[in-house]
mmCIF file of C-alpha atoms in Angstrom:
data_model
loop_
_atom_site.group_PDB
_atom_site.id
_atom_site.type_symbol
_atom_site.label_atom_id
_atom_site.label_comp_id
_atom_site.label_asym_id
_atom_site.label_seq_id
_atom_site.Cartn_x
_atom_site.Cartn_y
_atom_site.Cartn_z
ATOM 1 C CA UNK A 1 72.428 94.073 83.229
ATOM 2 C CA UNK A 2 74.072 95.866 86.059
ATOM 3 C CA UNK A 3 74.498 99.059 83.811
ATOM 4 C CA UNK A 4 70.504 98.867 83.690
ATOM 5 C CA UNK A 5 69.744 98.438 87.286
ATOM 6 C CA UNK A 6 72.143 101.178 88.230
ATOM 7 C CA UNK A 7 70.657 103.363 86.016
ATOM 8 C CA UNK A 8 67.006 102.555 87.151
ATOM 9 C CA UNK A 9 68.039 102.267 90.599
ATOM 10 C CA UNK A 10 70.161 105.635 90.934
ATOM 11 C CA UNK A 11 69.982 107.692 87.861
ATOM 12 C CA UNK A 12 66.380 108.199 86.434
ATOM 13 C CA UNK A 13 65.135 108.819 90.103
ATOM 14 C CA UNK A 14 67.869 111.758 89.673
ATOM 15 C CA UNK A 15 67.287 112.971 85.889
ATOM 16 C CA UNK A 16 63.461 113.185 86.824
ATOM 17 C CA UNK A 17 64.378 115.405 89.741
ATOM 18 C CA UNK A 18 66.365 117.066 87.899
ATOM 19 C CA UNK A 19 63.719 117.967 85.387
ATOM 20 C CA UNK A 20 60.981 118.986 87.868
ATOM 21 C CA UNK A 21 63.374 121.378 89.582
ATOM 22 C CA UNK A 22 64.024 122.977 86.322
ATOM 23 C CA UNK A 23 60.743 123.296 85.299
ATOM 24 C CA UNK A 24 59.568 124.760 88.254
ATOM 25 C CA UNK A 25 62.291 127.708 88.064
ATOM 26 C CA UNK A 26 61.775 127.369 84.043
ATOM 27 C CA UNK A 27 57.918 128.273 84.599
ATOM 28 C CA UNK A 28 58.737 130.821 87.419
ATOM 29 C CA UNK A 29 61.369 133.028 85.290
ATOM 30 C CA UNK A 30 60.815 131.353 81.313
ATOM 31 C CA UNK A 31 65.008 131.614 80.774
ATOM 32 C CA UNK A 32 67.146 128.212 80.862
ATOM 33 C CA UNK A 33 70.413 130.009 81.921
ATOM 34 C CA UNK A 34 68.563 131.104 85.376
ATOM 35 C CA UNK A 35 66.499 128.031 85.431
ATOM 36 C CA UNK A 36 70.034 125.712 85.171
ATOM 37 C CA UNK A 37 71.678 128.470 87.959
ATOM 38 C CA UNK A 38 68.291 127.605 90.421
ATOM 39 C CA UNK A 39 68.907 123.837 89.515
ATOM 40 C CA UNK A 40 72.680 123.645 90.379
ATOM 41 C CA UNK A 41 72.228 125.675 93.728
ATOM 42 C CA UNK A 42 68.873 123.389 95.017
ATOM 43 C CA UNK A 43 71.177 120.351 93.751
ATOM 44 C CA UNK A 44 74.055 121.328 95.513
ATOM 45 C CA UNK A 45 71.545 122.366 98.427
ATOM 46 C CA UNK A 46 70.156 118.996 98.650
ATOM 47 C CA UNK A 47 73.222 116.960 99.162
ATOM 48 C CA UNK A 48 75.342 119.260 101.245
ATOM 49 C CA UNK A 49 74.546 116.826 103.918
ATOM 50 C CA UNK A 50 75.555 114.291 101.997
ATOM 51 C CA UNK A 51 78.846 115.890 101.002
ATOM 52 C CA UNK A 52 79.350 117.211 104.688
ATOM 53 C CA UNK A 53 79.440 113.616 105.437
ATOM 54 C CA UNK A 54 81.301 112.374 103.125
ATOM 55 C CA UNK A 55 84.402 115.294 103.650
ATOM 56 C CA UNK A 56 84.393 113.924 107.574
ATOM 57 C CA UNK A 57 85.409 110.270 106.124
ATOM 58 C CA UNK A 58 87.616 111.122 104.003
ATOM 59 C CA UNK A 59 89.232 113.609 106.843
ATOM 60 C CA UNK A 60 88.946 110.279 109.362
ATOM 61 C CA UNK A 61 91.063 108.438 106.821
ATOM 62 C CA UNK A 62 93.823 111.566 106.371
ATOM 63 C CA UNK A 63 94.381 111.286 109.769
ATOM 64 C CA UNK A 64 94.205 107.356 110.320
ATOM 65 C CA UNK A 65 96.958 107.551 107.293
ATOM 66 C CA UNK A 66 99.135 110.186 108.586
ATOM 67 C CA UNK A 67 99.266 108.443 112.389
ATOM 68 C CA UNK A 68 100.475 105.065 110.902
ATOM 69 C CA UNK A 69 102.786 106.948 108.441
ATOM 70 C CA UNK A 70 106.013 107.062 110.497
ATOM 71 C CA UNK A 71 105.583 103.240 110.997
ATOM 72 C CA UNK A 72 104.328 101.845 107.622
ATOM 73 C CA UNK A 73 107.351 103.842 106.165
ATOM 74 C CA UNK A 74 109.738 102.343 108.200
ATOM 75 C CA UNK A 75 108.216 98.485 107.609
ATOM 76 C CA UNK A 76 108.263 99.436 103.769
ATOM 77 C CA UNK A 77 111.609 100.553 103.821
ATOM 78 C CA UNK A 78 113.170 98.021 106.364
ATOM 79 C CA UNK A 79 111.511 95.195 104.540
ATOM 80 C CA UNK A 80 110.149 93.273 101.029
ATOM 81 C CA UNK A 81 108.194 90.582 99.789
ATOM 82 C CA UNK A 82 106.132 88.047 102.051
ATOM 83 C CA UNK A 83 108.108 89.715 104.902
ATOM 84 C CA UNK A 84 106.708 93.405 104.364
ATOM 85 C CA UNK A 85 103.261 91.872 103.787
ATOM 86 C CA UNK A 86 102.877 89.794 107.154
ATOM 87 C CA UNK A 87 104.509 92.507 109.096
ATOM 88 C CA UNK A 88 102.149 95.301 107.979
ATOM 89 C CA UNK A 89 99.172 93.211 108.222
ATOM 90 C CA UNK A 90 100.179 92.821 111.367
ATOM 91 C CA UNK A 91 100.570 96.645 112.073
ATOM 92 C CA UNK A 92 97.230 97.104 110.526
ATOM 93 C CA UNK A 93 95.388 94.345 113.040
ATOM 94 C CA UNK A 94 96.992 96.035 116.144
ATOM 95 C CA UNK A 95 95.926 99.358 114.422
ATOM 96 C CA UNK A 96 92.139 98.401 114.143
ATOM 97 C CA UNK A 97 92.913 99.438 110.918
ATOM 98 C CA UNK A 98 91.962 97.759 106.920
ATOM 99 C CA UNK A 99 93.585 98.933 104.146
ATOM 100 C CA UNK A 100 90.493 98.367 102.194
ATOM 101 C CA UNK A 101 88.812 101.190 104.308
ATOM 102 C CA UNK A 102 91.404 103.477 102.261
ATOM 103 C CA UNK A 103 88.066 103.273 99.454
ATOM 104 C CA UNK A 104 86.689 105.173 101.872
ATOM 105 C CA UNK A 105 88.375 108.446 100.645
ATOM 106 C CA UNK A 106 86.919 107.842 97.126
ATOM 107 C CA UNK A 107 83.168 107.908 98.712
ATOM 108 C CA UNK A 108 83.021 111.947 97.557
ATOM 109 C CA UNK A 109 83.731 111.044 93.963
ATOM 110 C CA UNK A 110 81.228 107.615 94.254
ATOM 111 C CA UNK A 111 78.495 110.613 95.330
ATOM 112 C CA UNK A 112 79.164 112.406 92.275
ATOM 113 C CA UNK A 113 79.023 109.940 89.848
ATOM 114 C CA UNK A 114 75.675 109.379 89.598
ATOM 115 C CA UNK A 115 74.701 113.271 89.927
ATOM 116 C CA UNK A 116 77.571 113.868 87.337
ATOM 117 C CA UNK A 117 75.533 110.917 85.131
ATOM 118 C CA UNK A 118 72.077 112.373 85.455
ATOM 119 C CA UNK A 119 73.100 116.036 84.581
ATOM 120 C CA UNK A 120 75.121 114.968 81.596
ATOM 121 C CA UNK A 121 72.243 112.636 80.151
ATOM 122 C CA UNK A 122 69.557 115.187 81.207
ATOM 123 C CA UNK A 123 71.044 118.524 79.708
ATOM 124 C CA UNK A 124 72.919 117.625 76.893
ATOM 125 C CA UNK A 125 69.256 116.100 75.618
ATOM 126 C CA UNK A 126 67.037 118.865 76.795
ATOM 127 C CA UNK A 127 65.924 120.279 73.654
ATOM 128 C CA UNK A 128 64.992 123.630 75.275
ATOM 129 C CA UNK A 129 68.142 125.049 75.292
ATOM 130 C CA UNK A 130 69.363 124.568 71.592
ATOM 131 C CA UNK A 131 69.386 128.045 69.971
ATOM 132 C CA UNK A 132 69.074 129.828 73.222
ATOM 133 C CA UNK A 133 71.336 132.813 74.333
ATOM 134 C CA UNK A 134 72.101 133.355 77.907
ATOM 135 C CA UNK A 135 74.958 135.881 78.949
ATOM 136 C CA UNK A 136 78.282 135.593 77.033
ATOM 137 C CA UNK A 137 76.611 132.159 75.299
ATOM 138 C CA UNK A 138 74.814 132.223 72.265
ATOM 139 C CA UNK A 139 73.388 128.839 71.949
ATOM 140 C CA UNK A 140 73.057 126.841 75.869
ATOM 141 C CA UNK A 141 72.554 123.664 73.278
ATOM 142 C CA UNK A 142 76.250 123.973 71.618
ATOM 143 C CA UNK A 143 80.205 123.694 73.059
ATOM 144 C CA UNK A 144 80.232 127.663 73.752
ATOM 145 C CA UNK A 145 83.631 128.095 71.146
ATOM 146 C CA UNK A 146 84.068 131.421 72.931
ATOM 147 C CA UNK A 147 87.471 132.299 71.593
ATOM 148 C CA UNK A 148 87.885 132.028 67.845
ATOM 149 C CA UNK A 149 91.582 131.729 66.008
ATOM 150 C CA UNK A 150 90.498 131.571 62.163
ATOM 151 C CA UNK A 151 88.200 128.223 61.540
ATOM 152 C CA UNK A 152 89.569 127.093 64.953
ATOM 153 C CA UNK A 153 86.902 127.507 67.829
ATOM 154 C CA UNK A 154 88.039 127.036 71.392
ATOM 155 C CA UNK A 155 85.401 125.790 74.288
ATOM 156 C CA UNK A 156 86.455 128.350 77.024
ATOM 157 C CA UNK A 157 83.956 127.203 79.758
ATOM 158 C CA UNK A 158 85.082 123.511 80.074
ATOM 159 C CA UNK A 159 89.156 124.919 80.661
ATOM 160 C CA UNK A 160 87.411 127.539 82.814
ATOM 161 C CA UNK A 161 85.857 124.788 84.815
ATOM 162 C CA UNK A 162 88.427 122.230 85.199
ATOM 163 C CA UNK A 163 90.776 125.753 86.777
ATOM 164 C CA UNK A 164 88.142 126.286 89.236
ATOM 165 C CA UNK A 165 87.875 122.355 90.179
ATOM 166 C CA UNK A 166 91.835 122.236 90.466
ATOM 167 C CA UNK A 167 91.347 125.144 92.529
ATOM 168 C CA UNK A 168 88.607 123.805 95.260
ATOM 169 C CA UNK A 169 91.061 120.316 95.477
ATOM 170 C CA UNK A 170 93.939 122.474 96.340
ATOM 171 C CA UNK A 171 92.333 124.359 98.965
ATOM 172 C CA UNK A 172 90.411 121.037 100.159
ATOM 173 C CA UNK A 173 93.759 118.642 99.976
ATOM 174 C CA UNK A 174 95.817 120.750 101.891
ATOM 175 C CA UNK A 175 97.788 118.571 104.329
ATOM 176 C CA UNK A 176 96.214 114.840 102.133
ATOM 177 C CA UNK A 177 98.672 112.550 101.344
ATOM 178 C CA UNK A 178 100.257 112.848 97.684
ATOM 179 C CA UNK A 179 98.168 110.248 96.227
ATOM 180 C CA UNK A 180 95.148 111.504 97.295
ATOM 181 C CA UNK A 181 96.136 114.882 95.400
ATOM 182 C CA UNK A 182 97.100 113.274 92.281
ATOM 183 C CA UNK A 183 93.569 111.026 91.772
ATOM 184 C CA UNK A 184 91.829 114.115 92.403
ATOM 185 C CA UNK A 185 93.634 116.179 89.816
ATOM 186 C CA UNK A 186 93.393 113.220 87.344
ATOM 187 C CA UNK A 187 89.417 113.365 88.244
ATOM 188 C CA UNK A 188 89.843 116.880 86.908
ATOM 189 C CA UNK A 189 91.642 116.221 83.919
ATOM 190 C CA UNK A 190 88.783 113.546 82.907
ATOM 191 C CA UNK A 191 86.082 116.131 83.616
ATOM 192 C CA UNK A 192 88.108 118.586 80.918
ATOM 193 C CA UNK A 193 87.799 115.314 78.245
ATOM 194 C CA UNK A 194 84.669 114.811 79.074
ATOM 195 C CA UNK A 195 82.788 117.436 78.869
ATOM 196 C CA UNK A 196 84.984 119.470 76.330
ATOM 197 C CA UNK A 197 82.457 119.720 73.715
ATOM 198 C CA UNK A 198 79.321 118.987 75.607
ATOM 199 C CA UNK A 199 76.489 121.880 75.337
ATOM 200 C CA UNK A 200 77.371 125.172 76.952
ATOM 201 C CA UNK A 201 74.397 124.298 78.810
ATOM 202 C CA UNK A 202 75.741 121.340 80.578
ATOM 203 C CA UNK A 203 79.003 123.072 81.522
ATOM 204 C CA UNK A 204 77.843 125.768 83.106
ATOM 205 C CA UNK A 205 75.777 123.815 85.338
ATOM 206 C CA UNK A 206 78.831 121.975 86.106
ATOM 207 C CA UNK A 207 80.957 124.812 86.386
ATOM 208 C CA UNK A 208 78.759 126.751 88.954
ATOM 209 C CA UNK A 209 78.822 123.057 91.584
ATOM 210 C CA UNK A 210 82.803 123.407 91.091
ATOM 211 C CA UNK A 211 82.268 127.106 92.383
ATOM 212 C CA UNK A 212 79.830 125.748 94.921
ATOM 213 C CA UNK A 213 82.402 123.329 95.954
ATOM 214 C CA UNK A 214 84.878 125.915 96.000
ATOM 215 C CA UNK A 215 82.848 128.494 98.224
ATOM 216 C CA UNK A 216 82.340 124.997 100.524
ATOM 217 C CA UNK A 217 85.663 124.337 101.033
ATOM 218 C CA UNK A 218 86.809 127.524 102.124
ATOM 219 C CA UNK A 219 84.139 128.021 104.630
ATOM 220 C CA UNK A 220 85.324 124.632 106.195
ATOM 221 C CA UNK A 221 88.675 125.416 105.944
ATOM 222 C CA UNK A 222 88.332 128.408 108.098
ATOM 223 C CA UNK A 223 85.822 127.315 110.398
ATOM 224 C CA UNK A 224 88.637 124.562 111.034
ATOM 225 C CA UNK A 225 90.728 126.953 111.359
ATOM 226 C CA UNK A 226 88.552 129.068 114.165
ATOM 227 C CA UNK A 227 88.093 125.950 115.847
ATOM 228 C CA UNK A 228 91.512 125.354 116.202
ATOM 229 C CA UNK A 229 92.329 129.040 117.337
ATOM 230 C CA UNK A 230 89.473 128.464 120.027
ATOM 231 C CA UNK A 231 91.145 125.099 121.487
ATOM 232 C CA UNK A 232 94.255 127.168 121.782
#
């Protein structure tokens, strides 16, 4: 029941976007690989804002986390049991601070799910791109088994992906707590599974938003950087 509404409510609105942007750039240039390039960049277009927004919460909460560090440490290492908990509840009221507002961090990956959801259902079901070469793929509809050791095929993309993904959290976490680092290479690791031996198709949509994410963070990171040259 709640599967269904979230689907109805989030996902189909998405999937049928999804499908008039890539018929639009499908009628324009008649070649899925193109047509799934156009669709990731006016995607990734669309909810920049979205993402901007959600990168300044989960920067709020770094630094909410890293001013309380010095004295949560102490109150977890100085004390235990009903004692620890009243004392850093109390820390937390004269803080202004909930540690249920730590979800707030996750709000980037809560944004993806349901564009992660729509792609996946939408592409690896699009009949148009079974049989169709595009670049180093021969079939957009097929796990792209790029590297070949006897009968064994190996899906290059997905590995290819997941690198680039690592890549854009390391540049991104720099200076996050440890946890934060070790969900978000987990994330990664789930993606790999995941998509592994979905259609080429699929995975090089979802390769080119890691690069996209990528490119994003390292603007931000050094127009934080500027800014913090200018304040100097």
């Amino acid at each position: 029941m709640v599967g269904n509404i979230f689907f109805n409510l989030f996902i189909m609105p998405l999937e049928l976007l999804f499908e008039i942007v890539f018929s639009i750039f499908y009628r324009l240039f008649s070649n899925p690989g193109i047509s799934i390039l156009a669709l990731s960049l006016v995607m990734n277009f669309l909810v920049l804002p979205l993402y901007r927004r959600a990168d300044a919460i989960q920067e709020e909460e770094k630094d909410k986390a890293i001013s309380m560090s010095r004295w949560t440490d102490h109150i977890k290492k100085t004390f235990s049991g009903d004692e620890r908990y009243m004392i850093l509840n109390t820390y937390y009221r004269q803080q202004n601070y909930k540690p249920i507002s730590s979800l707030r961090s996750t709000f980037s990956l809560v944004l993806q799910l349901p564009f992660f959801i729509a792609a996946y259902h939408y592409l690896s079901n699009l009949s148009i791109l079974k049989g169709m070469k595009f670049l180093i793929f021969n079939d957009l509809g097929a796990p792209d088994g790029l590297i070949a050791i006897g009968s064994l095929h190996v899906n290059v993309m997905p590995v290819l992906m997941t690198a680039i993904n690592v890549l854009s959290a390391y540049v991104y976490l720099r200076g996050f707590p440890l946890k934060n680092k070790i969900q978000t290479y987990a994330i990664a690791a789930v993606f790999l599974v995941l998509l592994y031996d979905s259609p080429s198709g699929l995975v090089f949509y979802w390769t080119l938003n890691q690069i996209f994410s990528l490119c994003k963070n390292l603007i931000m990171k050094e127009i934080g950087r500027a800014s913090c040259r200018e304040r100097v």
